[in-house]
């Protein structure tokens, strides 16, 4: 049976990427070795890393004064690590907009002084025009897309008086993005860039050089920048997967094409949800994330039934975040438009006779 996964991560991969990877596991190029067997210091892996960086720079237009780091730990580990790398002796401002930013705040708090510059209610976004940013903060951190809450900032906030840091785990590479407003962008790999194990950090050079003493060397951004992400063994296969995802993104039209694909997927689902009140979006319309589409049914019992029938029909992983509940379809890059269309069709069927 064909299945569609709407998982929050690790997410679906495009079929061509899976086919390339199946081959790569057997043999990388003409190397005679599996991509899993390549030593991280060999010429082939150097080239994979260099090409992945070139593709990231090309897709996002990353300026020369930024470094691209291929790290580990997941975005969750970098909640503390970025504080240890960027804050020096100072404190930082945070925008509390939902579950992931709350976790970022909780993890940074043991290390630095954290001040909340704006707070949302989890169903709508705190307006950037009203962020109360302290000019002495080492940086201001926000979560561009709150994956669990299903809300997202449409664009980067306007002027920020201090270095701007963003967790873009859910939405990096889903649309064109100007990098210049940011001092640092980070993202876990398993949403839009392939596999778990890789954490991408894009950091402006002026933010390097003040890592807190005692930070583990593999998580010292300055050392990793100096040593080309090879202080220790990088997540080599996750880098290979990212390399394949990036090539696929470029071959399918780059980030503008990724964005129009995302808008189509989100459009069919939100219009199904908004049809007649059988499905309900708990999110304020202008704050809705195109990537993580949350919805509810009239009762938890009906939601369980929906999940069971969806699964039986090949629509997998539609439960909401465990701490938030309800239902959620995650529309990362690897989820094709026809998956969203088929899900909308299933939702229509499910409603029939129950409305
Ligand atoms: C998935 C996600 C994370 C956590 O990623 P891990 O790889 O599990 O550490 C953090 N922030 C956001 C916005 C996410 O979507």
Coordinates of C-alpha atoms and ligand atoms in Angstrom, one line a residue:
X1 CA 0.0 0.0 0.0
X2 CA 1.2 3.5 -0.8
X3 CA 1.5 5.6 2.3
X4 CA 1.9 9.3 3.0
X5 CA 3.7 10.4 6.1
X6 CA 2.9 13.8 7.7
X7 CA 5.3 13.2 10.5
X8 CA 6.8 16.1 12.5
X9 CA 10.3 14.6 11.9
X10 CA 12.1 12.7 10.7
X11 CA 10.1 13.7 7.7
X12 CA 9.3 12.2 4.3
X13 CA 12.1 12.2 1.7
X14 CA 11.3 12.7 -2.0
X15 CA 11.4 9.4 -3.9
X16 CA 14.4 10.4 -6.1
X17 CA 16.4 11.3 -3.0
X18 CA 15.6 7.8 -1.6
X19 CA 16.7 6.2 -4.8
X20 CA 20.0 8.1 -4.9
X21 CA 20.6 7.2 -1.2
X22 CA 19.9 3.5 -1.9
X23 CA 22.7 3.6 -4.4
X24 CA 24.9 5.7 -2.1
X25 CA 24.6 3.1 0.6
X26 CA 26.1 0.5 -1.7
X27 CA 28.6 2.8 -3.3
X28 CA 29.4 6.5 -3.3
X29 CA 30.1 7.5 -6.9
X30 CA 32.9 5.4 -8.2
X31 CA 34.7 5.3 -4.9
X32 CA 34.2 1.5 -4.4
X33 CA 33.0 2.4 -0.8
X34 CA 29.6 2.9 0.7
X35 CA 28.8 6.5 1.6
X36 CA 28.6 5.1 5.2
X37 CA 32.2 3.9 5.0
X38 CA 33.8 7.2 3.9
X39 CA 36.3 8.5 6.5
X40 CA 35.5 12.1 7.3
X41 CA 39.0 13.2 6.4
X42 CA 39.1 11.6 2.9
X43 CA 38.9 13.5 -0.3
X44 CA 35.4 12.2 -1.2
X45 CA 33.8 13.3 2.0
X46 CA 35.6 16.7 1.8
X47 CA 34.0 17.1 -1.5
X48 CA 30.5 16.1 -0.2
X49 CA 30.8 18.7 2.5
X50 CA 32.1 21.4 0.2
X51 CA 29.3 20.8 -2.3
X52 CA 26.7 20.8 0.4
X53 CA 28.0 24.1 1.6
X54 CA 28.1 25.5 -2.0
X55 CA 24.5 24.5 -2.5
X56 CA 23.3 26.0 0.8
X57 CA 25.1 29.2 -0.1
X58 CA 23.5 29.2 -3.5
X59 CA 20.0 28.4 -2.4
X60 CA 19.9 31.0 0.5
X61 CA 22.4 33.5 -1.0
X62 CA 24.5 33.3 2.2
X63 CA 26.9 36.3 2.2
X64 CA 30.7 35.6 2.4
X65 CA 30.9 36.8 6.0
X66 CA 28.8 34.0 7.3
X67 CA 30.1 30.5 8.1
X68 CA 28.1 27.3 7.5
X69 CA 28.6 24.7 10.2
X70 CA 27.6 21.0 10.0
X71 CA 27.1 20.1 13.7
X72 CA 25.3 17.5 15.8
X73 CA 23.1 17.5 18.8
X74 CA 19.8 18.6 17.2
X75 CA 18.3 22.1 17.6
X76 CA 17.5 21.1 21.2
X77 CA 21.2 20.8 22.2
X78 CA 21.8 24.2 20.5
X79 CA 19.3 25.9 22.7
X80 CA 22.0 25.8 25.4
X81 CA 25.0 25.8 23.0
X82 CA 24.1 29.0 21.3
X83 CA 23.9 30.7 24.6
X84 CA 27.3 29.3 25.6
X85 CA 28.7 30.5 22.2
X86 CA 27.2 33.9 21.7
X87 CA 26.4 35.5 25.0
X88 CA 29.8 36.1 26.5
X89 CA 29.2 37.5 30.0
X90 CA 25.9 39.1 29.0
X91 CA 22.3 38.1 28.8
X92 CA 19.9 37.6 25.9
X93 CA 16.4 38.5 25.0
X94 CA 13.9 35.8 23.9
X95 CA 10.6 35.9 22.1
X96 CA 8.3 33.3 23.8
X97 CA 5.8 32.4 21.1
X98 CA 5.1 28.7 21.7
X99 CA 6.4 25.3 22.9
X100 CA 9.7 25.3 21.1
X101 CA 10.7 28.8 22.1
X102 CA 9.7 27.9 25.7
X103 CA 12.2 25.0 25.5
X104 CA 14.9 27.3 24.0
X105 CA 14.3 29.6 27.0
X106 CA 14.4 26.8 29.5
X107 CA 17.6 25.4 28.1
X108 CA 19.4 28.7 27.9
X109 CA 18.4 29.9 31.3
X110 CA 20.9 27.9 33.4
X111 CA 23.8 29.5 31.4
X112 CA 22.9 33.1 30.8
X113 CA 20.5 35.7 32.0
X114 CA 17.3 35.3 29.9
X115 CA 14.8 38.2 29.5
X116 CA 11.5 37.7 27.7
X117 CA 11.1 40.5 25.2
X118 CA 7.6 39.5 24.0
X119 CA 5.2 36.7 24.8
X120 CA 2.4 35.1 22.7
X121 CA -0.5 32.9 23.7
X122 CA 0.6 30.0 21.5
X123 CA -2.2 30.5 19.0
X124 CA -1.2 33.9 17.6
X125 CA 2.2 35.6 17.2
X126 CA 3.6 38.4 19.3
X127 CA 3.8 41.3 16.8
X128 CA 7.4 42.1 16.0
X129 CA 6.6 45.9 16.1
X130 CA 5.9 45.4 19.9
X131 CA 9.0 43.4 20.8
X132 CA 10.6 45.2 23.7
X133 CA 14.3 44.4 23.0
X134 CA 16.9 45.6 25.4
X135 CA 19.8 47.3 23.6
X136 CA 22.4 45.6 25.9
X137 CA 21.2 42.0 25.1
X138 CA 23.9 39.9 23.5
X139 CA 21.2 38.7 21.0
X140 CA 17.5 38.3 20.5
X141 CA 16.2 34.8 19.9
X142 CA 13.0 33.8 18.2
X143 CA 11.5 30.7 16.7
X144 CA 10.4 31.5 13.1
X145 CA 8.0 28.6 13.0
X146 CA 6.5 27.1 16.1
X147 CA 6.2 23.5 14.9
X148 CA 4.0 22.2 17.8
X149 CA 1.7 25.2 17.9
X150 CA 1.3 25.5 14.1
X151 CA 2.1 29.2 14.0
X152 CA 4.8 31.0 12.0
X153 CA 6.2 34.4 11.3
X154 CA 5.6 35.3 7.6
X155 CA 8.9 37.1 7.3
X156 CA 11.8 38.1 9.5
X157 CA 11.0 40.9 11.9
X158 CA 12.0 44.4 10.9
X159 CA 14.9 46.2 12.5
X160 CA 16.4 44.4 15.5
X161 CA 18.8 46.6 17.6
X162 CA 20.8 43.5 18.7
X163 CA 22.1 40.4 16.8
X164 CA 19.1 38.3 15.7
X165 CA 19.1 34.6 16.2
X166 CA 16.5 32.2 14.8
X167 CA 15.5 28.6 15.3
X168 CA 14.4 27.7 11.8
X169 CA 14.2 23.9 12.2
X170 CA 10.8 23.6 10.6
X171 CA 11.0 26.3 7.9
X172 CA 14.5 26.7 6.7
X173 CA 14.7 25.8 2.9
X174 CA 10.9 25.9 2.5
X175 CA 11.1 29.4 0.9
X176 CA 13.5 32.1 -0.1
X177 CA 15.0 33.8 3.0
X178 CA 17.2 36.9 3.3
X179 CA 20.1 35.9 5.6
X180 CA 21.4 39.4 6.2
X181 CA 19.0 40.2 9.0
X182 CA 20.3 37.3 11.1
X183 CA 23.5 36.9 13.2
X184 CA 22.8 33.2 13.5
X185 CA 20.3 30.7 12.0
X186 CA 20.1 27.1 13.1
X187 CA 18.0 24.1 12.1
X188 CA 17.8 20.4 12.7
X189 CA 18.3 18.3 9.6
X190 CA 15.4 15.9 9.8
X191 CA 12.6 18.3 8.8
X192 CA 13.5 19.8 5.4
X193 CA 17.1 18.8 4.9
X194 CA 16.9 15.0 5.2
X195 CA 18.1 13.0 8.2
X196 CA 18.4 13.3 12.0
X197 CA 21.9 13.8 13.3
X198 CA 22.8 16.9 11.4
X199 CA 22.3 20.4 12.8
X200 CA 23.0 23.2 10.5
X201 CA 24.3 26.5 12.0
X202 CA 24.8 29.5 9.8
X203 CA 26.6 32.2 11.7
X204 CA 28.0 35.6 10.9
X205 CA 31.7 35.8 11.6
X206 CA 31.5 38.7 14.0
X207 CA 29.6 36.4 16.4
X208 CA 32.6 34.0 16.7
X209 CA 35.4 34.2 19.2
X210 CA 33.6 34.4 22.5
X211 CA 32.7 30.8 23.3
X212 CA 32.4 30.2 27.0
X213 CA 35.4 28.3 28.4
X214 CA 34.5 24.6 29.2
X215 CA 32.1 24.3 26.2
X216 CA 32.7 20.8 24.7
X217 CA 35.0 21.3 21.7
X218 CA 32.6 19.7 19.1
X219 CA 30.1 22.4 20.1
X220 CA 32.4 25.4 20.1
X221 CA 31.3 27.2 17.0
X222 CA 34.6 29.1 16.7
X223 CA 36.6 25.9 16.7
X224 CA 34.2 24.2 14.3
X225 CA 34.4 27.2 11.9
X226 CA 38.2 27.1 12.0
X227 CA 38.3 23.3 11.5
X228 CA 35.6 23.2 8.8
X229 CA 33.1 21.3 10.9
X230 CA 35.6 18.5 11.5
X231 CA 36.7 19.0 15.1
X232 CA 35.4 15.4 15.5
X233 CA 33.6 13.0 13.2
X234 CA 30.6 14.9 11.7
X235 CA 27.3 13.0 11.2
X236 CA 28.7 11.9 7.8
X237 CA 25.7 10.0 6.4
X238 CA 23.3 12.8 7.5
X239 CA 25.5 15.2 5.5
X240 CA 25.3 12.9 2.5
X241 CA 21.5 12.9 2.9
X242 CA 21.5 16.7 3.1
X243 CA 23.7 16.8 0.0
X244 CA 21.2 14.8 -1.9
X245 CA 18.2 16.8 -0.6
X246 CA 20.0 20.1 -1.6
X247 CA 20.7 18.7 -5.1
X248 CA 17.0 17.7 -5.4
X249 CA 15.9 21.2 -4.2
X250 CA 18.0 22.9 -6.8
X251 CA 16.9 20.5 -9.6
X252 CA 13.2 21.1 -8.8
X253 CA 13.5 24.9 -9.0
X254 CA 15.1 26.0 -5.8
X255 CA 13.4 27.8 -2.9
X256 CA 10.8 29.7 -4.9
X257 CA 9.5 26.4 -6.3
X258 CA 9.6 24.9 -2.8
X259 CA 7.6 27.8 -1.5
X260 CA 4.9 27.6 -4.2
X261 CA 4.7 23.8 -3.5
X262 CA 4.3 24.5 0.2
X263 CA 1.6 27.2 -0.4
X264 CA -0.4 24.7 -2.6
X265 CA -0.2 22.0 0.1
X266 CA -1.2 24.3 2.9
X267 CA -3.9 25.9 0.7
X268 CA -5.7 22.6 0.1
X269 CA -5.7 21.6 3.7
X270 CA -6.6 24.9 5.2
X271 CA -9.5 25.3 2.8
X272 CA -10.8 21.9 3.7
X273 CA -10.5 22.8 7.4
X274 CA -12.3 26.1 6.9
X275 CA -15.1 24.6 4.9
X276 CA -18.0 24.2 7.3
X277 CA -16.9 23.9 10.9
X278 CA -16.5 20.1 11.0
X279 CA -12.8 20.7 11.3
X280 CA -11.5 23.6 13.3
X281 CA -8.2 25.4 13.2
X282 CA -7.3 26.5 16.7
X283 CA -4.8 29.1 15.3
X284 CA -5.4 32.7 14.6
X285 CA -5.7 32.9 10.7
X286 CA -2.9 35.5 10.1
X287 CA -0.5 33.4 12.3
X288 CA -1.0 30.1 10.6
X289 CA 2.0 28.1 9.7
X290 CA 2.0 26.8 6.1
X291 CA 4.4 24.0 7.3
X292 CA 2.5 22.6 10.3
X293 CA -1.2 22.6 9.8
X294 CA -3.1 22.0 13.1
X295 CA -6.8 21.2 13.3
X296 CA -9.4 19.7 15.7
X297 CA -12.5 17.7 15.6
X298 CA -15.5 18.1 17.8
X299 CA -14.3 15.5 20.4
X300 CA -11.2 13.5 21.3
X301 CA -13.2 10.4 20.5
X302 CA -13.8 11.6 17.0
X303 CA -10.1 12.6 16.7
X304 CA -9.0 9.0 17.7
X305 CA -11.4 7.6 15.1
X306 CA -10.0 10.0 12.5
X307 CA -6.5 8.9 13.3
X308 CA -7.4 5.2 13.0
X309 CA -9.2 5.6 9.7
X310 CA -6.5 7.8 8.3
X311 CA -3.8 5.3 9.2
X312 CA -5.9 2.5 7.6
X313 CA -6.0 4.6 4.5
X314 CA -2.2 5.2 4.4
X315 CA -2.2 8.7 6.0
X316 CA 0.4 8.4 8.7
X317 CA 1.5 10.4 11.8
X318 CA -1.4 12.9 11.9
X319 CA -1.6 13.2 15.7
X320 CA -0.8 16.6 17.2
X321 CA 2.2 17.3 19.4
X322 CA 1.8 15.2 22.6
X323 CA 1.9 18.4 24.7
X324 CA -0.7 20.2 22.5
X325 CA -3.0 17.5 21.3
X326 CA -5.5 17.5 18.4
X327 CA -4.4 16.8 14.9
X328 CA -1.5 18.1 12.7
X329 CA -0.3 17.6 9.2
X330 CA 3.4 18.5 8.7
X331 CA 4.1 19.6 5.2
X332 CA 7.9 19.5 5.0
X333 CA 9.8 19.6 1.6
X334 CA 9.6 15.8 1.1
X335 CA 5.8 15.8 1.3
X336 CA 4.4 16.0 -2.3
X337 CA 1.4 18.1 -3.3
X338 CA -0.5 15.0 -4.1
X339 CA -0.2 13.8 -0.5
X340 CA -1.9 17.0 0.7
X341 CA -4.6 16.7 -2.0
X342 CA -5.2 13.0 -1.1
X343 CA -5.4 13.9 2.6
X344 CA -7.9 16.7 1.8
X345 CA -9.9 14.1 -0.1
X346 CA -9.8 11.7 2.8
X347 CA -11.0 14.5 5.2
X348 CA -13.9 15.2 2.9
X349 CA -14.9 11.5 3.0
X350 CA -14.5 11.3 6.7
X351 CA -16.8 14.3 7.2
X352 CA -19.5 12.8 4.9
X353 CA -22.4 11.5 7.0
X354 CA -20.8 12.8 10.2
X355 CA -21.4 16.5 9.8
Ligands
LIG1 C1 12.0 19.8 15.6 C2 12.3 21.1 16.3 C3 13.3 21.2 17.3 C4 14.0 20.0 17.9 O1 14.8 19.3 17.0 P1 15.7 18.1 17.6 O2 16.4 17.6 16.3 O3 14.7 17.1 18.1 O4 16.6 18.6 18.6 C5 13.6 22.5 17.7 N1 12.9 23.5 17.3 C6 12.0 23.5 16.3 C7 11.3 24.7 15.9 C8 11.6 22.2 15.8 O5 10.7 22.2 14.9

